PDB file of C-alpha atoms and ligand atoms in Angstrom:
ATOM      1  CA  UNK T1168      52.305  -3.811  31.581  1.00  0.00           C
ATOM      2  CA  UNK T1169      53.299  -0.242  31.704  1.00  0.00           C
ATOM      3  CA  UNK T1170      51.528   1.681  34.367  1.00  0.00           C
ATOM      4  CA  UNK T1171      49.878  -1.452  35.882  1.00  0.00           C
ATOM      5  CA  UNK T1172      49.693  -1.625  39.641  1.00  0.00           C
ATOM      6  CA  UNK T1173      48.561  -4.651  41.758  1.00  0.00           C
ATOM      7  CA  UNK T1174      45.342  -2.621  42.006  1.00  0.00           C
ATOM      8  CA  UNK T1175      44.622  -2.651  38.273  1.00  0.00           C
ATOM      9  CA  UNK T1176      45.981  -5.876  37.222  1.00  0.00           C
ATOM     10  CA  UNK T1177      44.568  -9.338  37.627  1.00  0.00           C
ATOM     11  CA  UNK T1178      45.593 -12.697  38.864  1.00  0.00           C
ATOM     12  CA  UNK T1179      42.304 -14.768  38.390  1.00  0.00           C
ATOM     13  CA  UNK T1180      41.005 -15.919  35.016  1.00  0.00           C
ATOM     14  CA  UNK T1181      37.411 -17.282  35.145  1.00  0.00           C
ATOM     15  CA  UNK T1182      36.680 -19.752  32.172  1.00  0.00           C
ATOM     16  CA  UNK T1183      32.982 -20.691  31.884  1.00  0.00           C
ATOM     17  CA  UNK T1184      32.909 -24.095  30.549  1.00  0.00           C
ATOM     18  CA  UNK T1185      29.619 -25.490  31.865  1.00  0.00           C
ATOM     19  CA  UNK T1186      27.557 -25.562  28.660  1.00  0.00           C
ATOM     20  CA  UNK T1187      26.225 -28.757  27.176  1.00  0.00           C
ATOM     21  CA  UNK T1188      27.989 -28.492  23.939  1.00  0.00           C
ATOM     22  CA  UNK T1189      24.726 -29.196  21.818  1.00  0.00           C
ATOM     23  CA  UNK T1190      26.258 -28.144  18.678  1.00  0.00           C
ATOM     24  CA  UNK T1191      29.027 -30.947  18.949  1.00  0.00           C
ATOM     25  CA  UNK T1192      26.591 -33.722  19.726  1.00  0.00           C
ATOM     26  CA  UNK T1193      26.764 -36.745  19.575  1.00  0.00           C
ATOM     27  CA  UNK T1194      30.565 -36.423  20.519  1.00  0.00           C
ATOM     28  CA  UNK T1195      29.684 -34.246  23.674  1.00  0.00           C
ATOM     29  CA  UNK T1196      27.614 -37.072  25.042  1.00  0.00           C
ATOM     30  CA  UNK T1197      30.980 -38.352  26.467  1.00  0.00           C
ATOM     31  CA  UNK T1198      33.640 -35.509  25.692  1.00  0.00           C
ATOM     32  CA  UNK T1199      33.398 -32.071  26.820  1.00  0.00           C
ATOM     33  CA  UNK T1200      33.823 -29.750  23.846  1.00  0.00           C
ATOM     34  CA  UNK T1201      36.611 -27.690  25.655  1.00  0.00           C
ATOM     35  CA  UNK T1202      38.770 -30.939  25.368  1.00  0.00           C
ATOM     36  CA  UNK T1203      38.318 -31.350  21.594  1.00  0.00           C
ATOM     37  CA  UNK T1204      41.924 -31.052  20.276  1.00  0.00           C
ATOM     38  CA  UNK T1205      42.866 -28.222  17.951  1.00  0.00           C
ATOM     39  CA  UNK T1206      45.624 -30.458  16.248  1.00  0.00           C
ATOM     40  CA  UNK T1207      46.820 -31.983  19.468  1.00  0.00           C
ATOM     41  CA  UNK T1208      45.955 -29.648  22.216  1.00  0.00           C
ATOM     42  CA  UNK T1209      42.497 -29.026  23.874  1.00  0.00           C
ATOM     43  CA  UNK T1210      41.060 -25.643  23.170  1.00  0.00           C
ATOM     44  CA  UNK T1211      40.890 -24.957  26.848  1.00  0.00           C
ATOM     45  CA  UNK T1212      44.701 -25.431  27.194  1.00  0.00           C
ATOM     46  CA  UNK T1213      45.123 -22.593  24.465  1.00  0.00           C
ATOM     47  CA  UNK T1214      42.947 -20.405  26.506  1.00  0.00           C
ATOM     48  CA  UNK T1215      44.679 -21.181  29.900  1.00  0.00           C
ATOM     49  CA  UNK T1216      48.136 -20.535  28.156  1.00  0.00           C
ATOM     50  CA  UNK T1217      46.685 -17.189  27.078  1.00  0.00           C
ATOM     51  CA  UNK T1218      45.533 -16.282  30.614  1.00  0.00           C
ATOM     52  CA  UNK T1219      48.904 -17.372  32.051  1.00  0.00           C
ATOM     53  CA  UNK T1220      50.949 -15.357  29.537  1.00  0.00           C
ATOM     54  CA  UNK T1221      48.759 -12.294  30.689  1.00  0.00           C
ATOM     55  CA  UNK T1222      49.743 -12.766  34.151  1.00  0.00           C
ATOM     56  CA  UNK T1223      46.913 -14.766  35.532  1.00  0.00           C
ATOM     57  CA  UNK T1224      48.255 -17.313  38.343  1.00  0.00           C
ATOM     58  CA  UNK T1225      45.021 -19.102  38.783  1.00  0.00           C
ATOM     59  CA  UNK T1226      42.115 -20.075  36.640  1.00  0.00           C
ATOM     60  CA  UNK T1227      38.502 -20.867  37.896  1.00  0.00           C
ATOM     61  CA  UNK T1228      36.584 -23.161  35.515  1.00  0.00           C
ATOM     62  CA  UNK T1229      32.848 -23.082  35.910  1.00  0.00           C
ATOM     63  CA  UNK T1230      31.772 -26.311  35.198  1.00  0.00           C
ATOM     64  CA  UNK T1231      28.656 -28.437  35.393  1.00  0.00           C
ATOM     65  CA  UNK T1232      27.908 -32.070  36.495  1.00  0.00           C
ATOM     66  CA  UNK T1233      29.181 -34.546  34.178  1.00  0.00           C
ATOM     67  CA  UNK T1234      32.148 -32.380  33.038  1.00  0.00           C
ATOM     68  CA  UNK T1235      34.668 -33.235  35.470  1.00  0.00           C
ATOM     69  CA  UNK T1236      37.179 -34.203  32.776  1.00  0.00           C
ATOM     70  CA  UNK T1237      37.881 -30.573  32.028  1.00  0.00           C
ATOM     71  CA  UNK T1238      39.394 -29.917  35.332  1.00  0.00           C
ATOM     72  CA  UNK T1239      41.021 -33.312  35.472  1.00  0.00           C
ATOM     73  CA  UNK T1240      42.864 -32.382  32.362  1.00  0.00           C
ATOM     74  CA  UNK T1241      44.645 -29.671  34.248  1.00  0.00           C
ATOM     75  CA  UNK T1242      45.772 -32.336  37.145  1.00  0.00           C
ATOM     76  CA  UNK T1243      49.065 -34.275  37.203  1.00  0.00           C
ATOM     77  CA  UNK T1244      49.097 -37.874  35.905  1.00  0.00           C
ATOM     78  CA  UNK T1245      51.848 -39.641  37.943  1.00  0.00           C
ATOM     79  CA  UNK T1246      51.335 -43.028  36.468  1.00  0.00           C
ATOM     80  CA  UNK T1247      51.435 -41.740  32.854  1.00  0.00           C
ATOM     81  CA  UNK T1248      54.413 -39.507  33.718  1.00  0.00           C
ATOM     82  CA  UNK T1249      56.116 -42.627  35.239  1.00  0.00           C
ATOM     83  CA  UNK T1250      55.464 -44.578  32.164  1.00  0.00           C
ATOM     84  CA  UNK T1251      56.654 -42.134  29.618  1.00  0.00           C
ATOM     85  CA  UNK T1252      59.730 -41.526  32.004  1.00  0.00           C
ATOM     86  CA  UNK T1253      60.691 -45.025  32.053  1.00  0.00           C
ATOM     87  CA  UNK T1254      60.430 -45.151  28.164  1.00  0.00           C
ATOM     88  CA  UNK T1255      62.633 -42.128  27.843  1.00  0.00           C
ATOM     89  CA  UNK T1256      59.820 -40.154  26.030  1.00  0.00           C
ATOM     90  CA  UNK T1257      60.996 -36.791  27.456  1.00  0.00           C
ATOM     91  CA  UNK T1258      59.161 -34.540  24.890  1.00  0.00           C
ATOM     92  CA  UNK T1259      55.806 -36.241  25.521  1.00  0.00           C
ATOM     93  CA  UNK T1260      56.437 -36.012  29.219  1.00  0.00           C
ATOM     94  CA  UNK T1261      56.954 -32.184  28.860  1.00  0.00           C
ATOM     95  CA  UNK T1262      53.756 -32.090  26.771  1.00  0.00           C
ATOM     96  CA  UNK T1263      51.594 -33.626  29.500  1.00  0.00           C
ATOM     97  CA  UNK T1264      53.068 -31.696  32.192  1.00  0.00           C
ATOM     98  CA  UNK T1265      52.505 -28.383  30.471  1.00  0.00           C
ATOM     99  CA  UNK T1266      48.755 -27.837  31.272  1.00  0.00           C
ATOM    100  CA  UNK T1267      49.047 -28.629  34.944  1.00  0.00           C
ATOM    101  CA  UNK T1268      52.115 -26.255  35.264  1.00  0.00           C
ATOM    102  CA  UNK T1269      50.337 -23.309  33.432  1.00  0.00           C
ATOM    103  CA  UNK T1270      48.435 -22.051  36.527  1.00  0.00           C
ATOM    104  CA  UNK T1271      46.561 -23.117  39.611  1.00  0.00           C
ATOM    105  CA  UNK T1272      43.227 -24.365  38.579  1.00  0.00           C
ATOM    106  CA  UNK T1273      39.973 -24.406  40.731  1.00  0.00           C
ATOM    107  CA  UNK T1274      36.523 -25.118  39.854  1.00  0.00           C
ATOM    108  CA  UNK T1275      33.110 -23.591  40.551  1.00  0.00           C
ATOM    109  CA  UNK T1276      29.743 -25.372  40.019  1.00  0.00           C
ATOM    110  CA  UNK T1277      27.073 -24.126  37.715  1.00  0.00           C
ATOM    111  CA  UNK T1278      24.177 -26.608  38.206  1.00  0.00           C
ATOM    112  CA  UNK T1279      21.617 -24.963  35.975  1.00  0.00           C
ATOM    113  CA  UNK T1280      22.306 -23.409  32.697  1.00  0.00           C
ATOM    114  CA  UNK T1281      20.960 -19.994  33.321  1.00  0.00           C
ATOM    115  CA  UNK T1282      23.293 -17.989  31.047  1.00  0.00           C
ATOM    116  CA  UNK T1283      26.774 -16.576  30.845  1.00  0.00           C
ATOM    117  CA  UNK T1284      26.169 -13.936  33.528  1.00  0.00           C
ATOM    118  CA  UNK T1285      25.008 -16.537  36.094  1.00  0.00           C
ATOM    119  CA  UNK T1286      28.006 -18.827  35.115  1.00  0.00           C
ATOM    120  CA  UNK T1287      30.493 -16.074  36.039  1.00  0.00           C
ATOM    121  CA  UNK T1288      28.662 -15.283  39.133  1.00  0.00           C
ATOM    122  CA  UNK T1289      29.310 -18.765  40.362  1.00  0.00           C
ATOM    123  CA  UNK T1290      32.987 -18.018  40.495  1.00  0.00           C
ATOM    124  CA  UNK T1291      32.649 -15.234  43.250  1.00  0.00           C
ATOM    125  CA  UNK T1292      33.060 -17.540  46.245  1.00  0.00           C
ATOM    126  CA  UNK T1293      36.552 -18.574  44.681  1.00  0.00           C
ATOM    127  CA  UNK T1294      37.729 -14.957  44.884  1.00  0.00           C
ATOM    128  CA  UNK T1295      39.926 -13.378  47.705  1.00  0.00           C
ATOM    129  CA  UNK T1296      40.513  -9.817  48.697  1.00  0.00           C
ATOM    130  CA  UNK T1297      43.353  -9.610  46.256  1.00  0.00           C
ATOM    131  CA  UNK T1298      40.972  -9.922  43.207  1.00  0.00           C
ATOM    132  CA  UNK T1299      40.077  -6.184  42.596  1.00  0.00           C
ATOM    133  CA  UNK T1300      39.484  -7.294  38.947  1.00  0.00           C
ATOM    134  CA  UNK T1301      39.176 -10.802  37.157  1.00  0.00           C
ATOM    135  CA  UNK T1302      39.664 -11.673  33.594  1.00  0.00           C
ATOM    136  CA  UNK T1303      36.982 -13.752  31.937  1.00  0.00           C
ATOM    137  CA  UNK T1304      37.910 -15.828  28.998  1.00  0.00           C
ATOM    138  CA  UNK T1305      35.200 -17.745  26.922  1.00  0.00           C
ATOM    139  CA  UNK T1306      36.922 -20.821  25.750  1.00  0.00           C
ATOM    140  CA  UNK T1307      34.831 -20.898  22.649  1.00  0.00           C
ATOM    141  CA  UNK T1308      36.638 -17.929  21.307  1.00  0.00           C
ATOM    142  CA  UNK T1309      40.258 -17.855  20.246  1.00  0.00           C
ATOM    143  CA  UNK T1310      41.602 -14.489  19.812  1.00  0.00           C
ATOM    144  CA  UNK T1311      44.729 -14.362  17.597  1.00  0.00           C
ATOM    145  CA  UNK T1312      47.512 -13.412  18.126  1.00  0.00           C
ATOM    146  CA  UNK T1313      47.458 -13.581  21.716  1.00  0.00           C
ATOM    147  CA  UNK T1314      48.264 -10.539  23.859  1.00  0.00           C
ATOM    148  CA  UNK T1315      45.066  -8.480  23.850  1.00  0.00           C
ATOM    149  CA  UNK T1316      44.478  -9.206  27.649  1.00  0.00           C
ATOM    150  CA  UNK T1317      47.826  -7.451  28.459  1.00  0.00           C
ATOM    151  CA  UNK T1318      46.543  -4.354  26.339  1.00  0.00           C
ATOM    152  CA  UNK T1319      43.242  -4.371  28.139  1.00  0.00           C
ATOM    153  CA  UNK T1320      45.331  -4.355  31.452  1.00  0.00           C
ATOM    154  CA  UNK T1321      46.991  -1.230  30.541  1.00  0.00           C
ATOM    155  CA  UNK T1322      43.611   0.273  29.520  1.00  0.00           C
ATOM    156  CA  UNK T1323      42.468  -0.406  32.979  1.00  0.00           C
ATOM    157  CA  UNK T1324      45.451   0.963  34.547  1.00  0.00           C
ATOM    158  CA  UNK T1325      44.819   4.167  32.525  1.00  0.00           C
ATOM    159  CA  UNK T1326      41.149   4.789  32.687  1.00  0.00           C
ATOM    160  CA  UNK T1327      40.021   2.504  35.722  1.00  0.00           C
ATOM    161  CA  UNK T1328      36.732   0.315  35.416  1.00  0.00           C
ATOM    162  CA  UNK T1329      36.497  -2.652  33.112  1.00  0.00           C
ATOM    163  CA  UNK T1330      37.845  -3.221  29.711  1.00  0.00           C
ATOM    164  CA  UNK T1331      36.400  -5.616  27.103  1.00  0.00           C
ATOM    165  CA  UNK T1332      37.740  -6.907  23.760  1.00  0.00           C
ATOM    166  CA  UNK T1333      35.792  -5.902  20.578  1.00  0.00           C
ATOM    167  CA  UNK T1334      36.015  -7.063  17.148  1.00  0.00           C
ATOM    168  CA  UNK T1335      34.705  -4.989  14.105  1.00  0.00           C
ATOM    169  CA  UNK T1336      32.126  -7.349  12.465  1.00  0.00           C
ATOM    170  CA  UNK T1337      30.012  -6.687   9.337  1.00  0.00           C
ATOM    171  CA  UNK T1338      26.514  -5.512  10.360  1.00  0.00           C
ATOM    172  CA  UNK T1339      24.642  -8.377   8.823  1.00  0.00           C
ATOM    173  CA  UNK T1340      26.685 -10.857  10.925  1.00  0.00           C
ATOM    174  CA  UNK T1341      26.397  -8.807  14.261  1.00  0.00           C
ATOM    175  CA  UNK T1342      23.442 -10.530  15.771  1.00  0.00           C
ATOM    176  CA  UNK T1343      25.123 -13.460  17.724  1.00  0.00           C
ATOM    177  CA  UNK T1344      27.055 -11.051  19.850  1.00  0.00           C
ATOM    178  CA  UNK T1345      26.896  -8.474  22.516  1.00  0.00           C
ATOM    179  CA  UNK T1346      27.256  -5.135  20.769  1.00  0.00           C
ATOM    180  CA  UNK T1347      28.862  -1.903  22.022  1.00  0.00           C
ATOM    181  CA  UNK T1348      27.656   1.717  21.734  1.00  0.00           C
ATOM    182  CA  UNK T1349      31.043   3.498  21.563  1.00  0.00           C
ATOM    183  CA  UNK T1350      32.786   6.694  21.013  1.00  0.00           C
ATOM    184  CA  UNK T1351      36.501   7.413  20.090  1.00  0.00           C
ATOM    185  CA  UNK T1352      39.419   8.128  22.462  1.00  0.00           C
ATOM    186  CA  UNK T1353      42.892   9.453  21.574  1.00  0.00           C
ATOM    187  CA  UNK T1354      43.896   5.821  20.961  1.00  0.00           C
ATOM    188  CA  UNK T1355      42.662   4.487  17.796  1.00  0.00           C
ATOM    189  CA  UNK T1356      42.289   1.070  19.324  1.00  0.00           C
ATOM    190  CA  UNK T1357      40.549   2.076  22.430  1.00  0.00           C
ATOM    191  CA  UNK T1358      36.951   3.202  22.593  1.00  0.00           C
ATOM    192  CA  UNK T1359      34.842   4.434  25.476  1.00  0.00           C
ATOM    193  CA  UNK T1360      31.488   2.376  25.864  1.00  0.00           C
ATOM    194  CA  UNK T1361      28.340   4.172  26.605  1.00  0.00           C
ATOM    195  CA  UNK T1362      26.035   1.112  26.421  1.00  0.00           C
ATOM    196  CA  UNK T1363      25.997  -2.641  25.375  1.00  0.00           C
ATOM    197  CA  UNK T1364      23.149  -4.850  24.054  1.00  0.00           C
ATOM    198  CA  UNK T1365      23.050  -8.551  23.749  1.00  0.00           C
ATOM    199  CA  UNK T1366      22.187 -10.146  20.347  1.00  0.00           C
ATOM    200  CA  UNK T1367      20.638  -7.169  18.697  1.00  0.00           C
ATOM    201  CA  UNK T1368      18.774  -7.362  15.344  1.00  0.00           C
ATOM    202  CA  UNK T1369      21.276  -5.793  12.822  1.00  0.00           C
ATOM    203  CA  UNK T1370      19.308  -2.562  12.414  1.00  0.00           C
ATOM    204  CA  UNK T1371      19.171  -2.282  16.073  1.00  0.00           C
ATOM    205  CA  UNK T1372      22.943  -2.827  16.687  1.00  0.00           C
ATOM    206  CA  UNK T1373      24.457   0.505  18.122  1.00  0.00           C
ATOM    207  CA  UNK T1374      27.822  -0.239  16.214  1.00  0.00           C
ATOM    208  CA  UNK T1375      29.653  -2.947  14.455  1.00  0.00           C
ATOM    209  CA  UNK T1376      31.825  -3.555  17.410  1.00  0.00           C
ATOM    210  CA  UNK T1377      31.046  -6.902  19.067  1.00  0.00           C
ATOM    211  CA  UNK T1378      32.166  -8.543  22.361  1.00  0.00           C
ATOM    212  CA  UNK T1379      34.763 -11.208  21.338  1.00  0.00           C
ATOM    213  CA  UNK T1380      35.052 -13.339  24.624  1.00  0.00           C
ATOM    214  CA  UNK T1381      37.642 -11.439  26.527  1.00  0.00           C
ATOM    215  CA  UNK T1382      36.822  -9.490  29.469  1.00  0.00           C
ATOM    216  CA  UNK T1383      38.709  -7.678  32.239  1.00  0.00           C
ATOM    217  CA  UNK T1384      36.042  -6.815  34.823  1.00  0.00           C
ATOM    218  CA  UNK T1385      36.208  -4.831  37.903  1.00  0.00           C
ATOM    219  CA  UNK T1386      34.968  -6.686  40.807  1.00  0.00           C
ATOM    220  CA  UNK T1387      31.922  -4.472  40.931  1.00  0.00           C
ATOM    221  CA  UNK T1388      30.354  -6.711  38.275  1.00  0.00           C
ATOM    222  CA  UNK T1389      29.523  -9.270  40.858  1.00  0.00           C
ATOM    223  CA  UNK T1390      27.283  -6.954  42.580  1.00  0.00           C
ATOM    224  CA  UNK T1391      25.706  -6.010  39.134  1.00  0.00           C
ATOM    225  CA  UNK T1392      25.201  -9.628  38.323  1.00  0.00           C
ATOM    226  CA  UNK T1393      22.932 -10.059  41.433  1.00  0.00           C
ATOM    227  CA  UNK T1394      20.702  -7.087  40.099  1.00  0.00           C
ATOM    228  CA  UNK T1395      19.980  -8.110  36.711  1.00  0.00           C
ATOM    229  CA  UNK T1396      16.995 -10.133  35.554  1.00  0.00           C
ATOM    230  CA  UNK T1397      16.646 -12.550  32.599  1.00  0.00           C
ATOM    231  CA  UNK T1398      17.716 -10.830  29.379  1.00  0.00           C
ATOM    232  CA  UNK T1399      18.101 -12.301  25.853  1.00  0.00           C
ATOM    233  CA  UNK T1400      16.974 -15.742  25.594  1.00  0.00           C
ATOM    234  CA  UNK T1401      15.597 -15.632  29.057  1.00  0.00           C
ATOM    235  CA  UNK T1402      19.180 -16.037  30.290  1.00  0.00           C
ATOM    236  CA  UNK T1403      21.255 -13.971  32.866  1.00  0.00           C
ATOM    237  CA  UNK T1404      23.522 -12.237  30.564  1.00  0.00           C
ATOM    238  CA  UNK T1405      27.006 -10.924  31.491  1.00  0.00           C
ATOM    239  CA  UNK T1406      26.169  -8.158  28.883  1.00  0.00           C
ATOM    240  CA  UNK T1407      23.346  -6.811  30.800  1.00  0.00           C
ATOM    241  CA  UNK T1408      25.522  -6.618  34.082  1.00  0.00           C
ATOM    242  CA  UNK T1409      28.152  -4.486  32.168  1.00  0.00           C
ATOM    243  CA  UNK T1410      25.363  -2.310  30.725  1.00  0.00           C
ATOM    244  CA  UNK T1411      23.943  -1.818  34.307  1.00  0.00           C
ATOM    245  CA  UNK T1412      27.508  -0.804  35.522  1.00  0.00           C
ATOM    246  CA  UNK T1413      27.727   1.711  32.540  1.00  0.00           C
ATOM    247  CA  UNK T1414      24.413   3.309  33.479  1.00  0.00           C
ATOM    248  CA  UNK T1415      25.630   3.726  37.030  1.00  0.00           C
ATOM    249  CA  UNK T1416      28.750   5.687  35.823  1.00  0.00           C
ATOM    250  CA  UNK T1417      31.218   2.887  35.914  1.00  0.00           C
ATOM    251  CA  UNK T1418      34.002   3.369  33.277  1.00  0.00           C
ATOM    252  CA  UNK T1419      33.955   0.825  30.539  1.00  0.00           C
ATOM    253  CA  UNK T1420      36.417   0.679  27.435  1.00  0.00           C
ATOM    254  CA  UNK T1421      36.995  -1.583  24.612  1.00  0.00           C
ATOM    255  CA  UNK T1422      40.251  -2.622  22.948  1.00  0.00           C
ATOM    256  CA  UNK T1423      39.494  -3.199  19.374  1.00  0.00           C
ATOM    257  CA  UNK T1424      41.307  -6.311  18.255  1.00  0.00           C
ATOM    258  CA  UNK T1425      42.455  -6.147  14.642  1.00  0.00           C
ATOM    259  CA  UNK T1426      43.756  -9.675  14.537  1.00  0.00           C
ATOM    260  CA  UNK T1427      42.160 -12.982  13.875  1.00  0.00           C
ATOM    261  CA  UNK T1428      39.624 -14.922  15.722  1.00  0.00           C
ATOM    262  CA  UNK T1429      38.344 -18.365  15.675  1.00  0.00           C
ATOM    263  CA  UNK T1430      34.943 -19.733  17.123  1.00  0.00           C
ATOM    264  CA  UNK T1431      35.503 -23.148  18.545  1.00  0.00           C
ATOM    265  CA  UNK T1432      31.851 -23.285  19.540  1.00  0.00           C
ATOM    266  CA  UNK T1433      30.673 -24.932  16.372  1.00  0.00           C
ATOM    267  CA  UNK T1434      32.137 -27.736  14.099  1.00  0.00           C
ATOM    268  CA  UNK T1435      32.568 -25.499  11.186  1.00  0.00           C
ATOM    269  CA  UNK T1436      34.576 -22.771  13.092  1.00  0.00           C
ATOM    270  CA  UNK T1437      36.336 -25.564  14.959  1.00  0.00           C
ATOM    271  CA  UNK T1438      37.537 -27.236  11.838  1.00  0.00           C
ATOM    272  CA  UNK T1439      38.732 -23.929  10.536  1.00  0.00           C
ATOM    273  CA  UNK T1440      40.766 -23.445  13.784  1.00  0.00           C
ATOM    274  CA  UNK T1441      42.209 -27.004  13.463  1.00  0.00           C
ATOM    275  CA  UNK T1442      43.292 -26.408   9.870  1.00  0.00           C
ATOM    276  CA  UNK T1443      44.815 -23.039  10.600  1.00  0.00           C
ATOM    277  CA  UNK T1444      46.816 -24.362  13.362  1.00  0.00           C
ATOM    278  CA  UNK T1445      47.756 -27.591  11.348  1.00  0.00           C
ATOM    279  CA  UNK T1446      48.946 -25.659   8.483  1.00  0.00           C
ATOM    280  CA  UNK T1447      51.449 -23.929  10.794  1.00  0.00           C
ATOM    281  CA  UNK T1448      52.583 -26.956  12.494  1.00  0.00           C
ATOM    282  CA  UNK T1449      56.048 -28.340  11.346  1.00  0.00           C
ATOM    283  CA  UNK T1450      55.137 -31.985  11.529  1.00  0.00           C
ATOM    284  CA  UNK T1451      51.612 -31.921   9.956  1.00  0.00           C
ATOM    285  CA  UNK T1452      51.636 -28.640   7.804  1.00  0.00           C
ATOM    286  CA  UNK T1453      53.520 -29.501   4.587  1.00  0.00           C
ATOM    287  CA  UNK T1454      51.691 -32.731   4.011  1.00  0.00           C
ATOM    288  CA  UNK T1455      48.275 -31.128   4.762  1.00  0.00           C
ATOM    289  CA  UNK T1456      48.865 -28.265   2.534  1.00  0.00           C
ATOM    290  CA  UNK T1457      49.844 -30.586  -0.253  1.00  0.00           C
ATOM    291  CA  UNK T1458      46.779 -32.782   0.325  1.00  0.00           C
ATOM    292  CA  UNK T1459      44.456 -29.722   0.786  1.00  0.00           C
ATOM    293  CA  UNK T1460      45.486 -28.391  -2.537  1.00  0.00           C
ATOM    294  CA  UNK T1461      45.030 -31.492  -4.312  1.00  0.00           C
ATOM    295  CA  UNK T1462      41.611 -32.019  -2.691  1.00  0.00           C
ATOM    296  CA  UNK T1463      40.408 -28.490  -3.518  1.00  0.00           C
ATOM    297  CA  UNK T1464      41.750 -28.589  -7.002  1.00  0.00           C
ATOM    298  CA  UNK T1465      39.962 -31.948  -7.366  1.00  0.00           C
ATOM    299  CA  UNK T1466      36.670 -30.541  -6.277  1.00  0.00           C
ATOM    300  CA  UNK T1467      36.982 -27.547  -8.448  1.00  0.00           C
ATOM    301  CA  UNK T1468      37.080 -29.608 -11.793  1.00  0.00           C
TER     302      UNK T1468
HETATM  303  C1  G1P G2637      28.541 -14.653  24.319  1.00  0.00           C
HETATM  304  C2  G1P G2637      28.224 -13.267  24.836  1.00  0.00           C
HETATM  305  C3  G1P G2637      28.331 -12.213  23.640  1.00  0.00           C
HETATM  306  C4  G1P G2637      29.618 -12.267  23.181  1.00  0.00           C
HETATM  307  C5  G1P G2637      29.886 -13.877  22.483  1.00  0.00           C
HETATM  308  C6  G1P G2637      31.184 -13.884  21.954  1.00  0.00           C
HETATM  309  O1  G1P G2637      27.531 -15.111  23.510  1.00  0.00           O
HETATM  310  O2  G1P G2637      26.979 -13.346  25.476  1.00  0.00           O
HETATM  311  O3  G1P G2637      28.078 -10.933  24.263  1.00  0.00           O
HETATM  312  O4  G1P G2637      29.562 -11.387  21.972  1.00  0.00           O
HETATM  313  O5  G1P G2637      29.862 -14.735  23.561  1.00  0.00           O
HETATM  314  O6  G1P G2637      31.587 -15.054  21.482  1.00  0.00           O
HETATM  315  P1  G1P G2637      27.224 -16.752  23.134  1.00  0.00           P
HETATM  316  O7  G1P G2637      28.241 -16.908  22.071  1.00  0.00           O
HETATM  317  O8  G1P G2637      27.483 -17.455  24.334  1.00  0.00           O
HETATM  318  O9  G1P G2637      25.908 -16.843  22.678  1.00  0.00           O
END
């Protein structure tokens, strides 16, 4: 992170994981969607790994009653470790120790589903004086390849304020997102943000740059979150807190990510991510590719 100082970098990642997972019912009656496996690894481990790679040393999972399994996943399992150790299963042992070893995990509780802004606000009591900025990672979004958070930290070191990740999305598909009003900077991948609107109709979208689930937010966002009212969908929106900060002169930039993205928040997107990861997997990839080719060839006939 060239130029980053302890003032401008971050150590805490907030991961909102309190949602009901309605799009994955009936499975989410019993299993939180964040634990569904992308090949063999829960989506939230991929996100925790990304946060740790970018320098986070702790993760605050915002959870809701009944979703304790998400934080449990990051705890040690002494009995299982002992059983695997005594059978000499060293590779599996390393796999189950991986998540607890990534970073320190804490939880914050969101008792009512009042929106993403409300979820993030619940993590404020977990912060300390060292947290001048926090990263927020939405576990529904896989941003590939990883590394955008490090670039975002560089941009905060240079410009101050808050930095978000944007994807360029066709206008007719922009409505499910928070959308930025931007102007260019001297870096083609970095834009200055002048406003932000949550879930606009396509003809009201200020640009085709949409928020993609990665935020590096100045601590000032927690004060803004206390001053917003219900927005899109009647919920307290993180977008509205960012928009309020911008209107008060707080610098906000986006890093435009030119890579890929998977939406793990619905079965169709999840399946695509799983197939994408499985095709690259040395154990499952070759057989899956062969089967898929046959399967698709068969359907086309
Ligand atoms: C949330 C944010 C939105 C952002 C999106 C990215 O929306 O509110 O601004 O663009 O995540 O996935 P949600 O998907 O929770 O409706």
